[in-house]
Tab-separated table of C-alpha atoms in Angstrom:
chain	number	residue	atom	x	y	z
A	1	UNK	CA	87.836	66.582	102.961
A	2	UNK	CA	85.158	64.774	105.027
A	3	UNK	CA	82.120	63.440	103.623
A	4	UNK	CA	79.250	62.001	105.321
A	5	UNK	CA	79.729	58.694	106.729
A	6	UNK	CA	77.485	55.263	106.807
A	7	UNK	CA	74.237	54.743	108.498
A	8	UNK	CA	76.259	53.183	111.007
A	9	UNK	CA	77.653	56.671	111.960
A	10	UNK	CA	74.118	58.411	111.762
A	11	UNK	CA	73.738	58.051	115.485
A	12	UNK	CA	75.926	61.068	115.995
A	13	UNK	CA	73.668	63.470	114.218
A	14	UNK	CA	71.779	64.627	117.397
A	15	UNK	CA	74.566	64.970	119.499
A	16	UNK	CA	76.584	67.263	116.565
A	17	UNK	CA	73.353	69.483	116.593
A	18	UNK	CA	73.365	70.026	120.026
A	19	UNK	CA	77.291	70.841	120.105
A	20	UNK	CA	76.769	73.036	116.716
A	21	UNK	CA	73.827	74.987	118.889
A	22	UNK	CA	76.022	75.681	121.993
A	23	UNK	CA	79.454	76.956	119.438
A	24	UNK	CA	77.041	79.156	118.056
A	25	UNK	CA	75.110	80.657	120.959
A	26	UNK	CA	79.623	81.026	122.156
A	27	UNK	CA	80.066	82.964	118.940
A	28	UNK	CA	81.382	86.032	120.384
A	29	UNK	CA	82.952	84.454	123.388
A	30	UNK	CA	84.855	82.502	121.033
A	31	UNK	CA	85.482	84.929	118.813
A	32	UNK	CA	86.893	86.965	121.522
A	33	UNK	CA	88.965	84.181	122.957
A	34	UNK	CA	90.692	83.908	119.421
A	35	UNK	CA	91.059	87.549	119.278
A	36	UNK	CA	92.927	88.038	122.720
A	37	UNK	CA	94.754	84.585	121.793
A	38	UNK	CA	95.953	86.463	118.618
A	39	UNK	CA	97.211	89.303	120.804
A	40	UNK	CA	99.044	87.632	122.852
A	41	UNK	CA	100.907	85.547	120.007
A	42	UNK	CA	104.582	87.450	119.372
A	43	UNK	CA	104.619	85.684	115.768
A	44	UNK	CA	101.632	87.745	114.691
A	45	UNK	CA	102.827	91.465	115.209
A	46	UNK	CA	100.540	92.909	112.734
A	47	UNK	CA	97.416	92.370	114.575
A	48	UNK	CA	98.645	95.259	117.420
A	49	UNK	CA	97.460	97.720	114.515
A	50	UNK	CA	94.443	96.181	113.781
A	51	UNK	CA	90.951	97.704	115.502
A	52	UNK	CA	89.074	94.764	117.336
A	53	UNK	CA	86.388	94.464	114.410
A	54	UNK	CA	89.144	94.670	111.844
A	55	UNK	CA	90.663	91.573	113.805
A	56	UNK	CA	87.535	89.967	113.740
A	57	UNK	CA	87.062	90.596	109.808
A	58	UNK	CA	85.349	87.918	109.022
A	59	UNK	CA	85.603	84.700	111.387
A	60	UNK	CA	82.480	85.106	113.553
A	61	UNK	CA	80.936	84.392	109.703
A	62	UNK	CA	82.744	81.761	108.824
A	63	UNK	CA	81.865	79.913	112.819
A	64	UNK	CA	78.729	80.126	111.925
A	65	UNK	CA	79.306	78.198	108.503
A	66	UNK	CA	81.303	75.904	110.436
A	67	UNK	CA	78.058	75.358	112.691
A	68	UNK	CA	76.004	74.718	109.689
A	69	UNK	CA	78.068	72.275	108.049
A	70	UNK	CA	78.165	70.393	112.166
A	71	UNK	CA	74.826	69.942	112.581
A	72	UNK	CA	74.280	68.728	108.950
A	73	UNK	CA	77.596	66.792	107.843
A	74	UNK	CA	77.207	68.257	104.265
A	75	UNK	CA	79.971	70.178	103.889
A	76	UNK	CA	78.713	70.584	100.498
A	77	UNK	CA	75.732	72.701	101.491
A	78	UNK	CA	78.213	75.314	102.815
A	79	UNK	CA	81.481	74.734	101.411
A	80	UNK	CA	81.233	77.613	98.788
A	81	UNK	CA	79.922	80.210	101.403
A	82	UNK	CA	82.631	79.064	103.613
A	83	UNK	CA	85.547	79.400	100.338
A	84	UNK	CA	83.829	82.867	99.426
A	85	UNK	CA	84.640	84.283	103.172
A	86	UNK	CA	87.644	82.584	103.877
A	87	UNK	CA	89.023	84.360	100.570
A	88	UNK	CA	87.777	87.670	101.460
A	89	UNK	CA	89.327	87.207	105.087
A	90	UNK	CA	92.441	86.603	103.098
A	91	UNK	CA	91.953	89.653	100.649
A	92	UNK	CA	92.291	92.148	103.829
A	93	UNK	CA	94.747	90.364	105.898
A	94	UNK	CA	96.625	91.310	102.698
A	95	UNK	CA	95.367	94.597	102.316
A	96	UNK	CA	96.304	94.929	106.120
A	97	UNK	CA	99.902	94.086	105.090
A	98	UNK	CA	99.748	90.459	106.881
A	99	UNK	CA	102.897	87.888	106.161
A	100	UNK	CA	101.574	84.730	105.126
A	101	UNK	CA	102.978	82.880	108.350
A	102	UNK	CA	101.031	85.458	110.558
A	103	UNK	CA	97.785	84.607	108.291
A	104	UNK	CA	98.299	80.676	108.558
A	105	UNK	CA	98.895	81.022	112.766
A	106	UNK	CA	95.881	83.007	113.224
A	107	UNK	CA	93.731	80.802	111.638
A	108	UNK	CA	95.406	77.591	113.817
A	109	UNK	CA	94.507	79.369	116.800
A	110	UNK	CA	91.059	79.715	115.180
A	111	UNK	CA	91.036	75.929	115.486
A	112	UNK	CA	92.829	75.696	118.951
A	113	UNK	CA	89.870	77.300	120.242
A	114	UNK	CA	87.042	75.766	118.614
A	115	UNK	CA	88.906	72.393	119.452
A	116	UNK	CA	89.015	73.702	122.885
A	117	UNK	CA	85.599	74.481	122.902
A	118	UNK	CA	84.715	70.987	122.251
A	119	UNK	CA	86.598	69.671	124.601
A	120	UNK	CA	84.603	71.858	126.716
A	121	UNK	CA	80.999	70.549	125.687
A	122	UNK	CA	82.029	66.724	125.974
A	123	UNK	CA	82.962	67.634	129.570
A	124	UNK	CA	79.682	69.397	130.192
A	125	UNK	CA	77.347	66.643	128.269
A	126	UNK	CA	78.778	63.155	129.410
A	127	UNK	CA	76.432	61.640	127.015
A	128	UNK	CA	78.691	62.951	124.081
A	129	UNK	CA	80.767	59.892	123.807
A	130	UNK	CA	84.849	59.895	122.785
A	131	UNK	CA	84.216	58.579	119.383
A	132	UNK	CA	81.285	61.549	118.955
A	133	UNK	CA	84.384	63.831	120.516
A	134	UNK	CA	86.594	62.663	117.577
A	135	UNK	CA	84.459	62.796	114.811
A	136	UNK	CA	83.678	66.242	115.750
A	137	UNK	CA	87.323	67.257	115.756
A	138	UNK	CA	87.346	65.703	112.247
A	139	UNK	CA	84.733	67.604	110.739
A	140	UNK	CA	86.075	70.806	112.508
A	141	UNK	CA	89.419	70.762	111.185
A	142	UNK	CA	88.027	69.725	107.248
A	143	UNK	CA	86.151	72.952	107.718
A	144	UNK	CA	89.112	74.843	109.157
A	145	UNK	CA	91.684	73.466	107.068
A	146	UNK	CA	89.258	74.647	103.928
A	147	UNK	CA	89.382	78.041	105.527
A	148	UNK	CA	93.278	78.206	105.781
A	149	UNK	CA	93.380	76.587	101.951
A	150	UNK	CA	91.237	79.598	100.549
A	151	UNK	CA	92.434	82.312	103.011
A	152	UNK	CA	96.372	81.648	102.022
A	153	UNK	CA	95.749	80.735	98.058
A	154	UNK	CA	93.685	84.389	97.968
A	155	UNK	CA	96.801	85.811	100.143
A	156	UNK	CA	99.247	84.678	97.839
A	157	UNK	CA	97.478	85.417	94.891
A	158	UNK	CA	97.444	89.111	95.770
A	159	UNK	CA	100.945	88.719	96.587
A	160	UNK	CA	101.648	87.666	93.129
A	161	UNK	CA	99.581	89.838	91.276
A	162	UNK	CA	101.702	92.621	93.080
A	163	UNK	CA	104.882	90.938	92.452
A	164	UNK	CA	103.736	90.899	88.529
A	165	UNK	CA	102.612	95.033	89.247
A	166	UNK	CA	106.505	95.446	90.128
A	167	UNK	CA	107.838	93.387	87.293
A	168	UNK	CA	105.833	94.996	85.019
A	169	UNK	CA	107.206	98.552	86.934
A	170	UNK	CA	110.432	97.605	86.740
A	171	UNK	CA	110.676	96.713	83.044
A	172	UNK	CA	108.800	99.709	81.976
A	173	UNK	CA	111.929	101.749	83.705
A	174	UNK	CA	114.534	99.546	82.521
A	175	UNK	CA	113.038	100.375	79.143
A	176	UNK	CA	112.387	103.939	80.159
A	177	UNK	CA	116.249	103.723	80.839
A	178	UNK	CA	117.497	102.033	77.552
A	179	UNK	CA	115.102	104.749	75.277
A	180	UNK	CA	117.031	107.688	77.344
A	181	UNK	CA	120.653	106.281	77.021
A	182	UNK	CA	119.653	106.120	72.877
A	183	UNK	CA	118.309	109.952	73.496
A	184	UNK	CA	121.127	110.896	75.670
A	185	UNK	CA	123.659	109.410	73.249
A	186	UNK	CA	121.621	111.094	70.127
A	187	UNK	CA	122.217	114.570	72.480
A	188	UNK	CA	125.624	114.128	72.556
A	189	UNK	CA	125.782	113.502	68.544
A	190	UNK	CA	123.744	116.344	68.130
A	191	UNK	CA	125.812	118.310	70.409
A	192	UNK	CA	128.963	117.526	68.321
A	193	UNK	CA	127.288	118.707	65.295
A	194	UNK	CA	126.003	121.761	66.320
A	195	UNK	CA	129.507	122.749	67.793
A	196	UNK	CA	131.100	121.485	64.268
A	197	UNK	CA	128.614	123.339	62.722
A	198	UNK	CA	129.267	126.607	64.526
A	199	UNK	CA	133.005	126.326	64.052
A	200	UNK	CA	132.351	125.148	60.376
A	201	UNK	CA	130.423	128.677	60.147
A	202	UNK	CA	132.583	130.904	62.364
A	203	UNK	CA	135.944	129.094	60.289
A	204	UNK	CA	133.945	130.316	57.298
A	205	UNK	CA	133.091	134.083	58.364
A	206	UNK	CA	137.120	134.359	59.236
A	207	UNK	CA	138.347	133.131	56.174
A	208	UNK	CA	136.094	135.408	54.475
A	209	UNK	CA	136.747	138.334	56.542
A	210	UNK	CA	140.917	137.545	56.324
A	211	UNK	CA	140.224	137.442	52.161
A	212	UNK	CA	138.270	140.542	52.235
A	213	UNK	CA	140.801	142.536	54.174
A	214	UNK	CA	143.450	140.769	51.928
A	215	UNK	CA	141.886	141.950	48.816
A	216	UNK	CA	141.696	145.904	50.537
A	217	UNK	CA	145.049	145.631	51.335
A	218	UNK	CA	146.271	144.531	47.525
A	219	UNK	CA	143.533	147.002	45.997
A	220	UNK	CA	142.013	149.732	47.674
A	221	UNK	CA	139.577	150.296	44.727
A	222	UNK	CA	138.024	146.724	45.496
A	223	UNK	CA	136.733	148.040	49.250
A	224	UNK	CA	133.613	148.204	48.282
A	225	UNK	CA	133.503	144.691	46.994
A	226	UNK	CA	135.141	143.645	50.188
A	227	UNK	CA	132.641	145.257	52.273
A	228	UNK	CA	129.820	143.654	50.412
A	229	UNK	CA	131.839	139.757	50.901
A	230	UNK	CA	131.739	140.841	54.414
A	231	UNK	CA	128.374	141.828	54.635
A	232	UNK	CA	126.942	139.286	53.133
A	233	UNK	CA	128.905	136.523	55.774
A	234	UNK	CA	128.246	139.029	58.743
A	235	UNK	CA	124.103	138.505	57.655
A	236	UNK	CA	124.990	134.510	57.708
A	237	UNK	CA	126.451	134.642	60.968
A	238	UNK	CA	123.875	136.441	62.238
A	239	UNK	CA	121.233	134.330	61.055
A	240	UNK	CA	123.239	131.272	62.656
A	241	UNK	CA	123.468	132.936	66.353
A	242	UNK	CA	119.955	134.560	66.143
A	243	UNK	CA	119.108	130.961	65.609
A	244	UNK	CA	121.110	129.013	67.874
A	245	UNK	CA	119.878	131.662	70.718
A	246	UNK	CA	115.839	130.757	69.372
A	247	UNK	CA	116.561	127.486	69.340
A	248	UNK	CA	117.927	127.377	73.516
A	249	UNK	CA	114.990	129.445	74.379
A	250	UNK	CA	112.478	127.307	72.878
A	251	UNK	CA	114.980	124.098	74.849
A	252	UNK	CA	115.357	125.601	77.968
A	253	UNK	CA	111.859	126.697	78.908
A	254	UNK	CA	110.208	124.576	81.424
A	255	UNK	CA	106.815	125.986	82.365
A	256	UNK	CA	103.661	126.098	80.163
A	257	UNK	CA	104.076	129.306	77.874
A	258	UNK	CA	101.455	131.891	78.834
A	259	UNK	CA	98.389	131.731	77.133
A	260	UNK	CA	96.680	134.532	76.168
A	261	UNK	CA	92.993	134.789	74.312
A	262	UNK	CA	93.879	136.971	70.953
A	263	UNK	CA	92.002	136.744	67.785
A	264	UNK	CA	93.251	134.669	64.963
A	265	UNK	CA	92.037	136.741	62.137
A	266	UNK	CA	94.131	139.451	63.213
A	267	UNK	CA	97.401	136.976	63.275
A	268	UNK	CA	96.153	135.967	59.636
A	269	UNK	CA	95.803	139.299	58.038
A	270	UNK	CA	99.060	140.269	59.707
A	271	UNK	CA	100.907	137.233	58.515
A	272	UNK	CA	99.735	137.623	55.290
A	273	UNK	CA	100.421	141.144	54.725
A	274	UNK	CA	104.319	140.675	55.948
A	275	UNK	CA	105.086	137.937	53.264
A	276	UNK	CA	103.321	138.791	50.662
A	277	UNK	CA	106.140	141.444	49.657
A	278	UNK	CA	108.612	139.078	49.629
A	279	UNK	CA	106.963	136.435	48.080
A	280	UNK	CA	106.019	139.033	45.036
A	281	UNK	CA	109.804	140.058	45.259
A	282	UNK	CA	110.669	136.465	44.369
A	283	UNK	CA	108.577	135.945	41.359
A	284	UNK	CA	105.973	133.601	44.153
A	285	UNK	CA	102.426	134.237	44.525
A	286	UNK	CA	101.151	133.727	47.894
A	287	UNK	CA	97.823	132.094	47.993
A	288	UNK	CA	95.759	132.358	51.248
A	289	UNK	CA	92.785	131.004	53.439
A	290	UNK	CA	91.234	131.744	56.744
A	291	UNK	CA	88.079	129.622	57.532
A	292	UNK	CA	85.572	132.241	58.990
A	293	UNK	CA	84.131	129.608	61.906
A	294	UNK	CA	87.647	130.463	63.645
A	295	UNK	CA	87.495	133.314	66.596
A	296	UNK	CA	89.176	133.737	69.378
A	297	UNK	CA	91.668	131.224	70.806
A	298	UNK	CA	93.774	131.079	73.898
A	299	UNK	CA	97.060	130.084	73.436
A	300	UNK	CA	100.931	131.712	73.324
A	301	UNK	CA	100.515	134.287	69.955
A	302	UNK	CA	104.165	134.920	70.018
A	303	UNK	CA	104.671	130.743	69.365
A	304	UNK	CA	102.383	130.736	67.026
A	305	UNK	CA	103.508	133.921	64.967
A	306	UNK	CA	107.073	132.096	65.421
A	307	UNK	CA	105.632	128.503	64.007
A	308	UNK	CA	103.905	130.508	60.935
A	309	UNK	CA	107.019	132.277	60.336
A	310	UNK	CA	109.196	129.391	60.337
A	311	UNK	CA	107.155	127.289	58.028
A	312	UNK	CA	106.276	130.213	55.582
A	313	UNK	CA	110.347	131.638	55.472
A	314	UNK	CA	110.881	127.792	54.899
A	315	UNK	CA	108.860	127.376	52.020
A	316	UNK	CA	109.709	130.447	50.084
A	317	UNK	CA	113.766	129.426	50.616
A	318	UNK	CA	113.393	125.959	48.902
A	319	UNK	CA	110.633	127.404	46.275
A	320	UNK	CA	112.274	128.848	43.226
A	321	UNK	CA	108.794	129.167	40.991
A	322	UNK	CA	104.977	128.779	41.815
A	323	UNK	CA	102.982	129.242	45.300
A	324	UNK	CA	103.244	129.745	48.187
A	325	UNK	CA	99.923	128.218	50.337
A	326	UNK	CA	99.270	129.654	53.320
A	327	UNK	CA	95.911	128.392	55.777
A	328	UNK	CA	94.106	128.640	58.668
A	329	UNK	CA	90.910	125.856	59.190
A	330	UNK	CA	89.184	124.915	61.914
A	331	UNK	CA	89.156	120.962	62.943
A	332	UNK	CA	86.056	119.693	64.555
A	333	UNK	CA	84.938	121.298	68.397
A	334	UNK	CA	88.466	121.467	69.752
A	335	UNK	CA	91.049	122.131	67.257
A	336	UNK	CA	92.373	123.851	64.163
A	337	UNK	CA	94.976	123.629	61.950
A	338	UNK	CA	98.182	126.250	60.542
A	339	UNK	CA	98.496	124.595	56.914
A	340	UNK	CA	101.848	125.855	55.019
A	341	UNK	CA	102.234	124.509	51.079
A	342	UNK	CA	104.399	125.230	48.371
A	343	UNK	CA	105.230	124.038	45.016
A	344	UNK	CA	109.296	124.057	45.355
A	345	UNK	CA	111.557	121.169	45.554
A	346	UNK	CA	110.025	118.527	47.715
A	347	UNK	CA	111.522	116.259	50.345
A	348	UNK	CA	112.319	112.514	49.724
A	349	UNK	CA	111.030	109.760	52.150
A	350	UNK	CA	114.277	109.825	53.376
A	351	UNK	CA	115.014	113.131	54.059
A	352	UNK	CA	111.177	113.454	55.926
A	353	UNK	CA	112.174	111.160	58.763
A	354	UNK	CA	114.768	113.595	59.486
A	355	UNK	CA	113.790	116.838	58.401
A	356	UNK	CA	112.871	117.883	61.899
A	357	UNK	CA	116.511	117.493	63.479
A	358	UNK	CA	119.219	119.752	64.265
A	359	UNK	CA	121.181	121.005	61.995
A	360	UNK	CA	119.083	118.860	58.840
A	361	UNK	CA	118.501	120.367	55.746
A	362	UNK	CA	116.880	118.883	52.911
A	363	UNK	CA	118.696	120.706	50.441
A	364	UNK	CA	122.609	121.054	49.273
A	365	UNK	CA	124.611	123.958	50.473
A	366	UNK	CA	123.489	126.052	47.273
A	367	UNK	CA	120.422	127.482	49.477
A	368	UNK	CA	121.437	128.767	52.337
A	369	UNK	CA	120.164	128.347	55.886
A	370	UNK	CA	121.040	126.922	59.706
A	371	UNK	CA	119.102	123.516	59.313
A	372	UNK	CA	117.316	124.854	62.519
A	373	UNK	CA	114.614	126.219	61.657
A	374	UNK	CA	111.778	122.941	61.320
A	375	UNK	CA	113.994	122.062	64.770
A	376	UNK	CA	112.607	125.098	66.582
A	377	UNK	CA	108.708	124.450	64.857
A	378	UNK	CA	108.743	120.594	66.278
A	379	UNK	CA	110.044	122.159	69.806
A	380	UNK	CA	107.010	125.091	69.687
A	381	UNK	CA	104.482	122.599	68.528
A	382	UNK	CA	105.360	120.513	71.535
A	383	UNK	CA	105.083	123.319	73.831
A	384	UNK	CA	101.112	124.214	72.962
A	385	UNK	CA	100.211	120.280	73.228
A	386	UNK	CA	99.800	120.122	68.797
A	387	UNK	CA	101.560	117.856	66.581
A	388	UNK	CA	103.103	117.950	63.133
A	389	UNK	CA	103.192	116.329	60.114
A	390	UNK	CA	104.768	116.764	56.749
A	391	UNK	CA	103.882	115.350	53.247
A	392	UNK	CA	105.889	115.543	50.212
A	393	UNK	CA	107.672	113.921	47.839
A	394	UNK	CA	110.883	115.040	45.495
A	395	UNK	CA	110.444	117.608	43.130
A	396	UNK	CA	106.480	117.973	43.989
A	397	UNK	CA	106.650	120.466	47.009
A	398	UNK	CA	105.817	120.002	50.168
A	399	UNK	CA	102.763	120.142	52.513
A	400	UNK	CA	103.001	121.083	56.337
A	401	UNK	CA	100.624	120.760	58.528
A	402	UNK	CA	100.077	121.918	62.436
A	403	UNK	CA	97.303	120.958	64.697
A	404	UNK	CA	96.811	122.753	67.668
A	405	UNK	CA	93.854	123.010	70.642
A	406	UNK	CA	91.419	125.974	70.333
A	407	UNK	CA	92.362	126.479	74.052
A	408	UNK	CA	95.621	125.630	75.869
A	409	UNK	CA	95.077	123.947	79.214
A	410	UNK	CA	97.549	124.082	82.273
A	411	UNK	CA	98.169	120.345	82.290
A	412	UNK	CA	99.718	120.906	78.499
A	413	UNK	CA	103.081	121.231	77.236
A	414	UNK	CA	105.796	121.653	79.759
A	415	UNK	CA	103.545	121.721	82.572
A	416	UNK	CA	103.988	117.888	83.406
A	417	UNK	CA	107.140	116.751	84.268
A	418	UNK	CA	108.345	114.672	81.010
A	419	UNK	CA	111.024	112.477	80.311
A	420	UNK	CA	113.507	113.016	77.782
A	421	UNK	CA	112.762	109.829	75.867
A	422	UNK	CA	109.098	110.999	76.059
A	423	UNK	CA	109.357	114.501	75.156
A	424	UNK	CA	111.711	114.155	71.889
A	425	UNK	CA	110.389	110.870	70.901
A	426	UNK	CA	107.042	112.466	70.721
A	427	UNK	CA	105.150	111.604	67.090
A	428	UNK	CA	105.921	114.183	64.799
């Protein structure tokens, strides 16, 4: 980079002045001249979609920098303000989708023409010497070769921080990718058990069925025994297909359930009064609370009911003595919270980080039941934007808690497209 010379060189200084003067008071003829040279250049096809001032950008700035730094030899003086423009200049040949060749030949024809343009003056001024000639050439192509330095690191620095964007895209999907062959392959295992499960169950039903009619056949006086076997395995299977049919609803919906503005209370009071038979019936009392700050909310009721029901059928199945807790509280401005307790067996750390799958159950085969129940709750919860969570421990009872929005918005749920790694690998 030049710097300024001896006092034996000071007797250029007027003569620089002068030729700085004239380059300016040519700014826009040479500014033009570079443009239409530009143009006419087949290795720079981007500039055809460019508008004249967008070709322009920011040159006719930078010649007058390069004037400055002429008529006073410090390139120090000007150096940053020519950097600063040189890298902007850079910035929106990017932006304007410029290859770096086409960015590094526009700027040499930026110094073709200023190197032309002296030329020019020493022809016109015969008093501007060769040597003066030269050392103007010099200090015109430090200037421009600082201008091609910043214009092309800024350039290639935007091309990198892209290239870093796509890297960072790409190994976001390829892990986006590995998460949904784990989830596809966990479908497919889960698939296999529910189809082992429903043969397990419909094996089951037969063999029961085959016995009953077996034990008609041998004595007629037992029918009514029979019938009762049979009942009893007909109510099973039910349960299973009512279930199984639940649980593909809740899987195959893909729109935002409708929400509807209904009053809480009245879901309370109506919950309340359908289990409270069958808790008495067991020998369970059912304790309840409904936080009076809680009105209306606008959500899916039928969900909601189906959540409550779940959880509350849930705990009075695995709860042999005690209580039965049943809540509804309000959570700060936004949310609230369906609470379900009881004081029956518990669920081990172990069994909690699987207690919402299909087809899990945290008990033996003694109590019966699908294992799909707490499947279908963590699939509804999803669906009104809430989120679950479960505390217990073995032989203490267990503690479930939902929280859900006061208000359901259309961007919730299903609404948005979602992945399958995001939508079952959602915290619950």
């Amino acid at each position: 980079m030049y710097r300024r010379g001896s006092d034996d060189d000071r007797h250029i200084f007027w003569p620089l002045q002068r030729l700085a003067a004239t380059l300016r008071d040519q700014r826009e003829v040479l500014t033009d001249r570079w443009i239409k040279s530009s143009l006419r250049d087949a290795d720079i096809g981007h500039c055809h979609a460019l508008t004249y001032e967008q070709l322009a950008d920011h040159v006719p700035v930078i010649l007058d920098e390069i004037c400055y730094f002429l008529a006073s030899e410090h390139l120090n003086d000007v150096e940053a303000d020519i950097e600063l423009d040189a890298r902007t200049h850079g910035h929106w040949r990017w932006k304007q989708d410029y290859r770096l060749d086409e960015l590094i030949r526009e700027l040499d024809l930026f110094r073709r023409v200023l190197s032309a343009a002296i030329a020019s003056f020493a022809e016109d001024n015969h008093d501007f010497t060769r040597s003066q000639e030269t050392h103007a050439r010099d200090l015109v192509d430090d200037a421009v070769n600082l201008v091609i330095l910043a214009s092309v690191h800024q350039l290639v620095g935007e091309q990198e921080r892209k290239v870093d964007e796509y890297t960072g895209m790409l190994e976001e999907a390829n892990r986006e990718l590995a998460s949904q062959r784990e989830l596809l392959a966990s479908v497919y295992q889960s698939r296999q058990l529910a189809a082992s499960s429903v043969v397990h169950e419909l094996r089951n039903f037969l063999n029961v069925f085959e016995t009953s009619l077996e034990l008609v056949k041998a004595r007629p006086e037992k029918v009514d025994t029979a019938l009762t076997i049979a009942g009893r395995q007909i109510a099973d299977m039910k349960l299973l297909v009512d279930q199984l049919f639940e649980y593909s609803v809740v899987l195959s919906e893909n729109q935002v359930p409708v929400a509807e503005r209904f009053e809480l209370r009245t879901l309370y009071d109506e919950l309340v009064l359908a289990h409270r038979v069958g808790a008495e019936a067991k020998g369970l009392h059912l304790s309840s609370e409904f936080d009076s700050s809680l009105d209306f909310v606008t959500l899916n009721r039928l969900r909601v009911k189906q959540i409550a029901v779940n959880l509350i059928s849930n705990a009075m199945k695995y709860t042999q003595s005690g209580e039965i807790g049943f809540a509804l509280v309000k959570l700060g401005a936004d949310r609230w919270c369906l609470r379900v307790s009881d004081t029956g067996e518990g669920i081990s750390s172990e069994d909690q980080e699987r207690v919402f799958g299909e087809f899990e159950r945290a008990a033996g085969d003694e109590i019966p039941g699908t294992g799909l129940g707490l499947a279908i709750v963590k699939e509804l919860v999803w669906s009104l934007d809430g989120e679950i969570w479960v505390q217990s421990e073995k032989g203490e009872g267990s503690v479930f808690e939902i929280r859900l929005p006061l208000h359901l918005s259309q961007q919730s749920g299903c609404d948005e497209p979602q992945s399958v790694a995001s939508r079952l690998n959602r915290a619950v």
